[in-house]
PDB file of C-alpha atoms in Angstrom:
ATOM      1  CA  MET A1291       0.125  -0.034   0.092  1.00 44.00           C
ATOM      2  CA  GLU A1292       1.306   3.389  -0.929  1.00 45.00           C
ATOM      3  CA  SER A1293       2.227   5.124   2.423  1.00 45.00           C
ATOM      4  CA  ALA A1294       3.901   8.279   0.928  1.00 48.00           C
ATOM      5  CA  ILE A1295       1.910  11.372   0.674  1.00 53.00           C
ATOM      6  CA  ASP A1296       2.325  13.694  -2.268  1.00 56.00           C
ATOM      7  CA  ALA A1297       3.195  17.101  -0.871  1.00 52.00           C
ATOM      8  CA  GLN A1298       1.553  18.600  -3.893  1.00 57.00           C
ATOM      9  CA  THR A1299      -1.868  17.116  -3.074  1.00 62.00           C
ATOM     10  CA  LEU A1300      -1.633  18.324   0.550  1.00 65.00           C
ATOM     11  CA  ASP A1301      -3.910  21.229   1.425  1.00 72.00           C
ATOM     12  CA  TYR A1302      -2.734  23.786   4.170  1.00 71.00           C
ATOM     13  CA  HIS A1303      -4.647  22.337   7.023  1.00 70.00           C
ATOM     14  CA  THR A1304      -3.553  18.727   6.447  1.00 75.00           C
ATOM     15  CA  ALA A1305       0.073  19.787   6.021  1.00 71.00           C
ATOM     16  CA  ARG A1306      -0.050  21.898   9.329  1.00 75.00           C
ATOM     17  CA  ALA A1307      -1.629  18.906  11.241  1.00 73.00           C
ATOM     18  CA  LEU A1308       1.137  16.554  10.009  1.00 74.00           C
ATOM     19  CA  LEU A1309       3.744  19.033  11.082  1.00 72.00           C
ATOM     20  CA  GLU A1310       2.168  19.495  14.439  1.00 75.00           C
ATOM     21  CA  TRP A1311       2.141  15.716  14.721  1.00 71.00           C
ATOM     22  CA  GLN A1312       5.857  15.440  14.131  1.00 73.00           C
ATOM     23  CA  VAL A1313       6.649  18.214  16.562  1.00 71.00           C
ATOM     24  CA  GLU A1314       4.644  16.343  19.169  1.00 72.00           C
ATOM     25  CA  LEU A1315       6.814  13.074  18.410  1.00 71.00           C
ATOM     26  CA  GLY A1316       9.897  15.224  19.284  1.00 68.00           C
ATOM     27  CA  ALA A1317      11.078  16.426  15.878  1.00 68.00           C
ATOM     28  CA  THR A1318      13.198  19.443  16.226  1.00 66.00           C
ATOM     29  CA  GLU A1319      14.643  20.053  12.733  1.00 64.00           C
ATOM     30  CA  ALA A1320      12.602  20.422   9.458  1.00 62.00           C
ATOM     31  CA  ILE A1321      15.687  19.947   7.124  1.00 63.00           C
ATOM     32  CA  LEU A1322      19.128  18.669   7.620  1.00 60.00           C
ATOM     33  CA  ASP A1323      22.272  20.155   5.951  1.00 61.00           C
ATOM     34  CA  GLY A1324      22.378  17.238   3.575  1.00 62.00           C
ATOM     35  CA  PRO A1325      20.596  13.944   2.599  1.00 61.00           C
ATOM     36  CA  PHE A1326      20.734  11.304   5.255  1.00 59.00           C
ATOM     37  CA  ASP A1327      19.736   7.634   4.812  1.00 63.00           C
ATOM     38  CA  ARG A1328      18.543   6.708   8.298  1.00 60.00           C
ATOM     39  CA  TYR A1329      18.289   2.988   7.140  1.00 60.00           C
ATOM     40  CA  GLU A1330      22.030   2.796   6.601  1.00 62.00           C
ATOM     41  CA  ALA A1331      24.006   2.655   9.771  1.00 55.00           C
ATOM     42  CA  PRO A1332      26.827   5.236   9.724  1.00 57.00           C
ATOM     43  CA  LYS A1333      30.339   3.760   9.891  1.00 57.00           C
ATOM     44  CA  GLU A1334      31.363   6.561  12.334  1.00 59.00           C
ATOM     45  CA  ALA A1335      29.151   8.622  14.705  1.00 56.00           C
ATOM     46  CA  PRO A1336      28.832  12.105  13.569  1.00 55.00           C
ATOM     47  CA  LYS A1337      30.917  14.617  15.473  1.00 59.00           C
ATOM     48  CA  MET A1338      29.226  17.582  16.923  1.00 55.00           C
ATOM     49  CA  ALA A1339      30.861  20.860  15.800  1.00 53.00           C
ATOM     50  CA  GLN A1340      32.640  22.522  18.805  1.00 54.00           C
ATOM     51  CA  SER A1341      30.898  25.332  20.170  1.00 52.00           C
ATOM     52  CA  ALA A1342      32.625  28.693  19.811  1.00 52.00           C
ATOM     53  CA  SER A1343      32.060  29.252  23.662  1.00 54.00           C
ATOM     54  CA  ALA A1344      33.382  25.735  24.632  1.00 53.00           C
ATOM     55  CA  PRO A1345      37.038  25.755  25.611  1.00 54.00           C
ATOM     56  CA  ALA A1346      39.499  23.855  23.485  1.00 53.00           C
ATOM     57  CA  GLU A1347      41.509  21.002  24.897  1.00 56.00           C
ATOM     58  CA  HIS A1348      44.553  23.059  25.339  1.00 58.00           C
ATOM     59  CA  ASP A1349      42.720  26.045  26.892  1.00 63.00           C
ATOM     60  CA  THR A1350      43.338  26.663  30.653  1.00 69.00           C
ATOM     61  CA  PRO A1351      40.260  25.682  32.667  1.00 67.00           C
ATOM     62  CA  PRO A1352      38.488  28.478  34.479  1.00 69.00           C
ATOM     63  CA  VAL A1353      39.614  29.040  38.107  1.00 65.00           C
ATOM     64  CA  ALA A1354      36.771  29.344  40.655  1.00 63.00           C
ATOM     65  CA  ALA A1355      36.610  32.443  42.653  1.00 62.00           C
ATOM     66  CA  PRO A1356      37.862  31.976  46.243  1.00 69.00           C
ATOM     67  CA  THR A1357      35.182  31.484  48.843  1.00 84.00           C
ATOM     68  CA  ILE A1358      34.889  34.261  51.448  1.00 87.00           C
ATOM     69  CA  ASP A1359      34.365  33.144  55.027  1.00 95.00           C
ATOM     70  CA  PRO A1360      32.611  36.126  56.850  1.00 96.00           C
ATOM     71  CA  VAL A1361      33.872  34.920  60.260  1.00 97.00           C
ATOM     72  CA  VAL A1362      37.511  34.888  59.050  1.00 97.00           C
ATOM     73  CA  GLU A1363      37.037  38.222  57.507  1.00 97.00           C
ATOM     74  CA  ALA A1364      35.613  39.723  60.799  1.00 98.00           C
ATOM     75  CA  GLN A1365      38.419  38.062  62.852  1.00 98.00           C
ATOM     76  CA  SER A1366      41.097  39.760  60.661  1.00 98.00           C
ATOM     77  CA  ALA A1367      39.271  43.135  60.780  1.00 98.00           C
ATOM     78  CA  ALA A1368      38.807  42.978  64.455  1.00 98.00           C
ATOM     79  CA  LYS A1369      42.335  41.927  65.136  1.00 97.00           C
ATOM     80  CA  ALA A1370      43.830  44.806  63.287  1.00 98.00           C
ATOM     81  CA  VAL A1371      42.122  47.633  65.390  1.00 98.00           C
ATOM     82  CA  LYS A1372      43.453  49.247  68.448  1.00 98.00           C
ATOM     83  CA  THR A1373      40.875  51.808  69.439  1.00 98.00           C
ATOM     84  CA  LEU A1374      37.138  52.132  69.743  1.00 98.00           C
ATOM     85  CA  GLU A1375      37.082  54.563  66.864  1.00 98.00           C
ATOM     86  CA  GLU A1376      38.977  52.123  64.633  1.00 98.00           C
ATOM     87  CA  LEU A1377      36.703  49.237  65.701  1.00 98.00           C
ATOM     88  CA  GLU A1378      33.632  51.299  64.754  1.00 98.00           C
ATOM     89  CA  ALA A1379      35.281  52.077  61.384  1.00 98.00           C
ATOM     90  CA  ALA A1380      35.967  48.421  60.817  1.00 98.00           C
ATOM     91  CA  MET A1381      32.406  47.320  61.547  1.00 98.00           C
ATOM     92  CA  ALA A1382      31.042  50.096  59.179  1.00 98.00           C
ATOM     93  CA  ALA A1383      33.265  48.625  56.402  1.00 98.00           C
ATOM     94  CA  PHE A1384      32.223  45.031  56.971  1.00 98.00           C
ATOM     95  CA  GLU A1385      30.084  44.004  53.911  1.00 96.00           C
ATOM     96  CA  HIS A1386      29.268  40.490  54.622  1.00 96.00           C
ATOM     97  CA  CYS A1387      26.215  41.024  56.805  1.00 96.00           C
ATOM     98  CA  GLU A1388      22.943  41.455  54.936  1.00 95.00           C
ATOM     99  CA  LEU A1389      21.502  43.330  57.917  1.00 97.00           C
ATOM    100  CA  LYS A1390      23.630  46.338  57.013  1.00 96.00           C
ATOM    101  CA  ARG A1391      21.721  46.882  53.755  1.00 95.00           C
ATOM    102  CA  GLY A1392      18.377  47.208  55.499  1.00 94.00           C
ATOM    103  CA  ALA A1393      19.397  49.276  58.465  1.00 96.00           C
ATOM    104  CA  ARG A1394      19.607  53.056  58.604  1.00 96.00           C
ATOM    105  CA  LYS A1395      22.435  53.491  60.969  1.00 97.00           C
ATOM    106  CA  LEU A1396      25.253  51.466  62.620  1.00 98.00           C
ATOM    107  CA  VAL A1397      24.552  51.338  66.402  1.00 98.00           C
ATOM    108  CA  PHE A1398      27.869  51.146  67.969  1.00 98.00           C
ATOM    109  CA  SER A1399      27.694  52.073  71.703  1.00 98.00           C
ATOM    110  CA  ASP A1400      26.707  54.586  74.263  1.00 98.00           C
ATOM    111  CA  GLY A1401      28.027  55.615  77.759  1.00 98.00           C
ATOM    112  CA  ASN A1402      31.462  56.009  79.292  1.00 98.00           C
ATOM    113  CA  PRO A1403      33.978  53.640  77.787  1.00 98.00           C
ATOM    114  CA  ALA A1404      35.898  53.869  81.259  1.00 97.00           C
ATOM    115  CA  ALA A1405      32.909  52.346  83.101  1.00 98.00           C
ATOM    116  CA  ARG A1406      33.416  49.230  85.329  1.00 98.00           C
ATOM    117  CA  VAL A1407      30.177  47.807  83.955  1.00 98.00           C
ATOM    118  CA  MET A1408      29.666  46.930  80.287  1.00 98.00           C
ATOM    119  CA  ILE A1409      26.098  46.050  79.291  1.00 98.00           C
ATOM    120  CA  ILE A1410      25.620  43.903  76.165  1.00 98.00           C
ATOM    121  CA  GLY A1411      22.177  43.933  74.654  1.00 98.00           C
ATOM    122  CA  GLU A1412      20.627  42.079  71.707  1.00 97.00           C
ATOM    123  CA  ALA A1413      20.147  44.143  68.665  1.00 97.00           C
ATOM    124  CA  PRO A1414      18.873  47.614  67.768  1.00 97.00           C
ATOM    125  CA  GLY A1415      15.134  48.299  67.404  1.00 95.00           C
ATOM    126  CA  ARG A1416      13.402  50.966  65.499  1.00 95.00           C
ATOM    127  CA  ASP A1417      14.217  53.798  67.814  1.00 96.00           C
ATOM    128  CA  GLU A1418      17.823  52.732  68.025  1.00 97.00           C
ATOM    129  CA  ASP A1419      18.095  52.410  64.328  1.00 97.00           C
ATOM    130  CA  ARG A1420      16.963  55.993  63.868  1.00 96.00           C
ATOM    131  CA  ALA A1421      19.276  57.402  66.676  1.00 96.00           C
ATOM    132  CA  GLY A1422      22.220  55.381  66.049  1.00 97.00           C
ATOM    133  CA  LYS A1423      22.624  54.653  69.800  1.00 97.00           C
ATOM    134  CA  PRO A1424      21.593  51.510  71.908  1.00 98.00           C
ATOM    135  CA  PHE A1425      18.716  51.453  74.293  1.00 97.00           C
ATOM    136  CA  VAL A1426      16.989  54.659  73.457  1.00 95.00           C
ATOM    137  CA  GLY A1427      13.371  53.517  73.297  1.00 93.00           C
ATOM    138  CA  ARG A1428      11.101  52.501  76.212  1.00 96.00           C
ATOM    139  CA  ALA A1429      13.350  49.598  77.096  1.00 96.00           C
ATOM    140  CA  GLY A1430      16.237  52.034  77.193  1.00 97.00           C
ATOM    141  CA  GLN A1431      14.422  54.334  79.502  1.00 97.00           C
ATOM    142  CA  LEU A1432      13.628  51.506  81.797  1.00 98.00           C
ATOM    143  CA  LEU A1433      17.317  50.419  81.713  1.00 98.00           C
ATOM    144  CA  ASP A1434      18.389  53.941  82.767  1.00 98.00           C
ATOM    145  CA  ARG A1435      15.908  53.794  85.724  1.00 98.00           C
ATOM    146  CA  MET A1436      17.188  50.386  86.808  1.00 98.00           C
ATOM    147  CA  PHE A1437      20.734  51.688  87.080  1.00 98.00           C
ATOM    148  CA  ALA A1438      19.700  54.951  88.453  1.00 98.00           C
ATOM    149  CA  ALA A1439      18.494  52.953  91.452  1.00 97.00           C
ATOM    150  CA  LEU A1440      22.238  51.965  91.962  1.00 97.00           C
ATOM    151  CA  ASP A1441      23.345  55.526  91.364  1.00 97.00           C
ATOM    152  CA  MET A1442      24.814  54.582  88.139  1.00 98.00           C
ATOM    153  CA  GLY A1443      24.200  55.763  84.593  1.00 97.00           C
ATOM    154  CA  ARG A1444      25.437  56.176  80.968  1.00 96.00           C
ATOM    155  CA  GLU A1445      26.088  59.916  81.543  1.00 94.00           C
ATOM    156  CA  ALA A1446      28.215  59.543  84.724  1.00 96.00           C
ATOM    157  CA  ALA A1447      31.717  60.938  84.265  1.00 92.00           C
ATOM    158  CA  GLN A1448      33.251  58.774  87.065  1.00 95.00           C
ATOM    159  CA  SER A1449      34.015  55.157  85.954  1.00 94.00           C
ATOM    160  CA  ARG A1450      32.780  53.794  89.270  1.00 95.00           C
ATOM    161  CA  ASP A1451      29.299  55.144  88.585  1.00 97.00           C
ATOM    162  CA  ALA A1452      29.224  54.775  84.771  1.00 98.00           C
ATOM    163  CA  ILE A1453      27.826  52.112  82.429  1.00 98.00           C
ATOM    164  CA  TYR A1454      28.865  51.324  78.962  1.00 98.00           C
ATOM    165  CA  ILE A1455      26.315  49.872  76.494  1.00 98.00           C
ATOM    166  CA  THR A1456      26.586  47.970  73.268  1.00 98.00           C
ATOM    167  CA  ASN A1457      24.737  45.259  71.345  1.00 98.00           C
ATOM    168  CA  VAL A1458      25.645  41.890  69.906  1.00 98.00           C
ATOM    169  CA  LEU A1459      24.590  43.167  66.475  1.00 98.00           C
ATOM    170  CA  PRO A1460      25.092  46.800  65.384  1.00 98.00           C
ATOM    171  CA  TRP A1461      22.279  46.666  62.787  1.00 98.00           C
ATOM    172  CA  ARG A1462      18.683  46.320  63.119  1.00 97.00           C
ATOM    173  CA  PRO A1463      17.062  42.983  61.972  1.00 96.00           C
ATOM    174  CA  PRO A1464      14.116  43.604  59.604  1.00 95.00           C
ATOM    175  CA  GLN A1465      10.788  43.818  61.309  1.00 92.00           C
ATOM    176  CA  ASN A1466      12.733  43.399  64.626  1.00 91.00           C
ATOM    177  CA  ARG A1467      13.202  39.598  63.983  1.00 94.00           C
ATOM    178  CA  GLU A1468      15.486  37.499  66.227  1.00 94.00           C
ATOM    179  CA  PRO A1469      19.004  37.683  65.058  1.00 95.00           C
ATOM    180  CA  GLU A1470      20.073  34.366  63.172  1.00 96.00           C
ATOM    181  CA  ALA A1471      22.930  32.201  64.531  1.00 96.00           C
ATOM    182  CA  ARG A1472      25.055  32.868  61.495  1.00 96.00           C
ATOM    183  CA  GLU A1473      24.715  36.653  61.989  1.00 97.00           C
ATOM    184  CA  ILE A1474      25.711  36.341  65.578  1.00 98.00           C
ATOM    185  CA  GLY A1475      28.655  34.180  64.613  1.00 97.00           C
ATOM    186  CA  MET A1476      30.065  36.327  61.917  1.00 97.00           C
ATOM    187  CA  LEU A1477      29.794  39.611  64.223  1.00 98.00           C
ATOM    188  CA  LEU A1478      31.116  37.935  67.371  1.00 98.00           C
ATOM    189  CA  PRO A1479      34.790  38.690  66.723  1.00 98.00           C
ATOM    190  CA  PHE A1480      33.959  42.396  66.701  1.00 98.00           C
ATOM    191  CA  LEU A1481      32.167  42.040  70.049  1.00 98.00           C
ATOM    192  CA  GLU A1482      35.077  40.187  71.508  1.00 98.00           C
ATOM    193  CA  ARG A1483      37.422  42.888  70.427  1.00 98.00           C
ATOM    194  CA  HIS A1484      35.046  45.411  71.855  1.00 98.00           C
ATOM    195  CA  VAL A1485      35.265  43.840  75.327  1.00 98.00           C
ATOM    196  CA  GLU A1486      39.050  43.672  75.029  1.00 98.00           C
ATOM    197  CA  ILE A1487      39.352  47.399  74.293  1.00 98.00           C
ATOM    198  CA  VAL A1488      36.829  48.539  76.916  1.00 98.00           C
ATOM    199  CA  ALA A1489      38.223  46.052  79.561  1.00 98.00           C
ATOM    200  CA  PRO A1490      35.345  46.410  82.004  1.00 98.00           C
ATOM    201  CA  ASP A1491      35.309  44.807  85.469  1.00 98.00           C
ATOM    202  CA  VAL A1492      32.061  43.007  84.904  1.00 98.00           C
ATOM    203  CA  ILE A1493      29.638  42.416  81.986  1.00 98.00           C
ATOM    204  CA  VAL A1494      25.853  42.361  82.140  1.00 98.00           C
ATOM    205  CA  LEU A1495      24.166  40.223  79.449  1.00 98.00           C
ATOM    206  CA  MET A1496      20.797  41.553  78.628  1.00 98.00           C
ATOM    207  CA  GLY A1497      18.576  38.789  77.197  1.00 97.00           C
ATOM    208  CA  ASN A1498      18.783  35.560  75.290  1.00 97.00           C
ATOM    209  CA  ILE A1499      20.789  36.737  72.265  1.00 97.00           C
ATOM    210  CA  ALA A1500      23.543  38.195  74.321  1.00 98.00           C
ATOM    211  CA  CYS A1501      23.599  34.860  76.402  1.00 98.00           C
ATOM    212  CA  GLN A1502      23.881  32.981  72.967  1.00 97.00           C
ATOM    213  CA  ALA A1503      26.735  35.182  71.942  1.00 98.00           C
ATOM    214  CA  ALA A1504      28.708  34.650  75.273  1.00 98.00           C
ATOM    215  CA  PHE A1505      27.803  31.092  76.119  1.00 97.00           C
ATOM    216  CA  GLY A1506      26.434  29.574  72.890  1.00 95.00           C
ATOM    217  CA  LYS A1507      23.254  28.823  74.457  1.00 95.00           C
ATOM    218  CA  ARG A1508      19.839  30.429  75.460  1.00 95.00           C
ATOM    219  CA  GLY A1509      17.445  30.091  78.395  1.00 96.00           C
ATOM    220  CA  ILE A1510      17.469  33.491  80.234  1.00 97.00           C
ATOM    221  CA  THR A1511      15.003  32.276  82.889  1.00 96.00           C
ATOM    222  CA  ARG A1512      17.400  29.505  83.953  1.00 97.00           C
ATOM    223  CA  LEU A1513      20.621  31.686  83.451  1.00 98.00           C
ATOM    224  CA  ARG A1514      19.673  34.940  85.016  1.00 98.00           C
ATOM    225  CA  GLY A1515      21.148  35.856  88.284  1.00 97.00           C
ATOM    226  CA  GLN A1516      23.907  33.229  88.025  1.00 97.00           C
ATOM    227  CA  TRP A1517      27.431  34.595  87.772  1.00 98.00           C
ATOM    228  CA  GLN A1518      29.456  33.066  85.148  1.00 98.00           C
ATOM    229  CA  GLU A1519      32.643  33.790  83.036  1.00 98.00           C
ATOM    230  CA  ALA A1520      32.756  34.776  79.356  1.00 98.00           C
ATOM    231  CA  PHE A1521      35.036  36.998  77.303  1.00 98.00           C
ATOM    232  CA  SER A1522      37.444  36.415  80.167  1.00 97.00           C
ATOM    233  CA  LYS A1523      35.173  38.510  82.426  1.00 98.00           C
ATOM    234  CA  PRO A1524      32.606  37.870  85.161  1.00 98.00           C
ATOM    235  CA  VAL A1525      29.290  38.025  83.441  1.00 98.00           C
ATOM    236  CA  LEU A1526      25.718  38.208  84.908  1.00 98.00           C
ATOM    237  CA  PRO A1527      22.707  37.339  82.760  1.00 98.00           C
ATOM    238  CA  MET A1528      19.666  39.373  83.314  1.00 98.00           C
ATOM    239  CA  PHE A1529      16.194  39.890  81.768  1.00 98.00           C
ATOM    240  CA  HIS A1530      16.108  42.331  78.959  1.00 98.00           C
ATOM    241  CA  PRO A1531      14.234  45.517  79.835  1.00 98.00           C
ATOM    242  CA  ALA A1532      11.806  44.924  76.917  1.00 97.00           C
ATOM    243  CA  TYR A1533      10.954  41.632  78.531  1.00 97.00           C
ATOM    244  CA  LEU A1534      10.252  43.397  81.863  1.00 98.00           C
ATOM    245  CA  LEU A1535       7.985  45.692  80.058  1.00 97.00           C
ATOM    246  CA  ARG A1536       5.841  42.713  78.816  1.00 97.00           C
ATOM    247  CA  GLN A1537       6.237  40.965  82.156  1.00 97.00           C
ATOM    248  CA  PRO A1538       6.381  43.507  85.013  1.00 97.00           C
ATOM    249  CA  GLN A1539       6.075  40.701  87.569  1.00 97.00           C
ATOM    250  CA  ALA A1540       9.739  39.696  86.741  1.00 97.00           C
ATOM    251  CA  LYS A1541      10.970  43.120  87.998  1.00 97.00           C
ATOM    252  CA  ARG A1542      11.596  41.417  91.419  1.00 97.00           C
ATOM    253  CA  GLU A1543      14.091  39.066  89.876  1.00 98.00           C
ATOM    254  CA  ALA A1544      15.676  41.972  88.034  1.00 98.00           C
ATOM    255  CA  TRP A1545      16.124  43.951  91.189  1.00 98.00           C
ATOM    256  CA  ALA A1546      17.730  40.999  92.866  1.00 98.00           C
ATOM    257  CA  ASP A1547      20.199  40.782  90.015  1.00 98.00           C
ATOM    258  CA  LEU A1548      21.055  44.545  90.373  1.00 98.00           C
ATOM    259  CA  LEU A1549      21.758  44.008  93.950  1.00 98.00           C
ATOM    260  CA  SER A1550      24.039  41.032  93.065  1.00 98.00           C
ATOM    261  CA  LEU A1551      25.755  43.277  90.568  1.00 98.00           C
ATOM    262  CA  LYS A1552      26.331  45.941  93.175  1.00 97.00           C
ATOM    263  CA  ALA A1553      27.720  43.312  95.673  1.00 98.00           C
ATOM    264  CA  LYS A1554      30.073  42.074  92.878  1.00 98.00           C
ATOM    265  CA  LEU A1555      31.495  45.525  92.140  1.00 97.00           C
ATOM    266  CA  GLY A1556      31.958  45.912  95.910  1.00 96.00           C
ATOM    267  CA  GLU A1557      34.113  42.671  95.962  1.00 96.00           C
ATOM    268  CA  LEU A1558      36.198  43.592  93.006  1.00 95.00           C
ATOM    269  CA  SER A1559      36.930  47.206  94.225  1.00 86.00           C
TER     270      SER A1559
END
């Protein structure tokens, strides 16, 4: 039976239907460069022409760009600084933390660098991001009242009465979300160098994020009030003032921690 179809007898619609049928079967070319008998097996498999973009055998293979470790970069940058001004500049130049791109300002520190007490908070909030200083919102106002009860404050000129404040992260996380472990890890070398330069007698860790940076673990309700050592200094975990605003019944424990801080300073004087 004759199976071939005379192309001259095909109407437009029949030809289009046959073409679409071949496309559905996987045909990708309508015409080859030359005649090819598919019933005769070729003696040698056809060779694909080398793409102009493909490298020749003698070409040097491309070299992958070196992987940058943000923690190593932070360690190198922190180690090179000797003053707080240099440390702040090094942090401002650090480009490996995405938080920097969404924040308005770098929040470095506040208070007297000669203070015996260094307070480490978690991360800037909206008010801190606008002002460029840590603890300036409602939580900061409560923090000031708490230490005023001990006759201490960030404006005090004498080191014995002063406090110095910073955060684990210098940039505000979007929507005030909790900092991620990788963000804490890459910025920890700057915090460690910050403590070395200030050299306080004691450190107060405000909240879970500060405890994670210092101890590698959270659980402020279990850790608070218990003196430990981190950054080669005595450290006292306390409830964050923002938590005390939400849970005012915890202010009794906070006051007990403040009295413990006052006693420790007396022991070390």
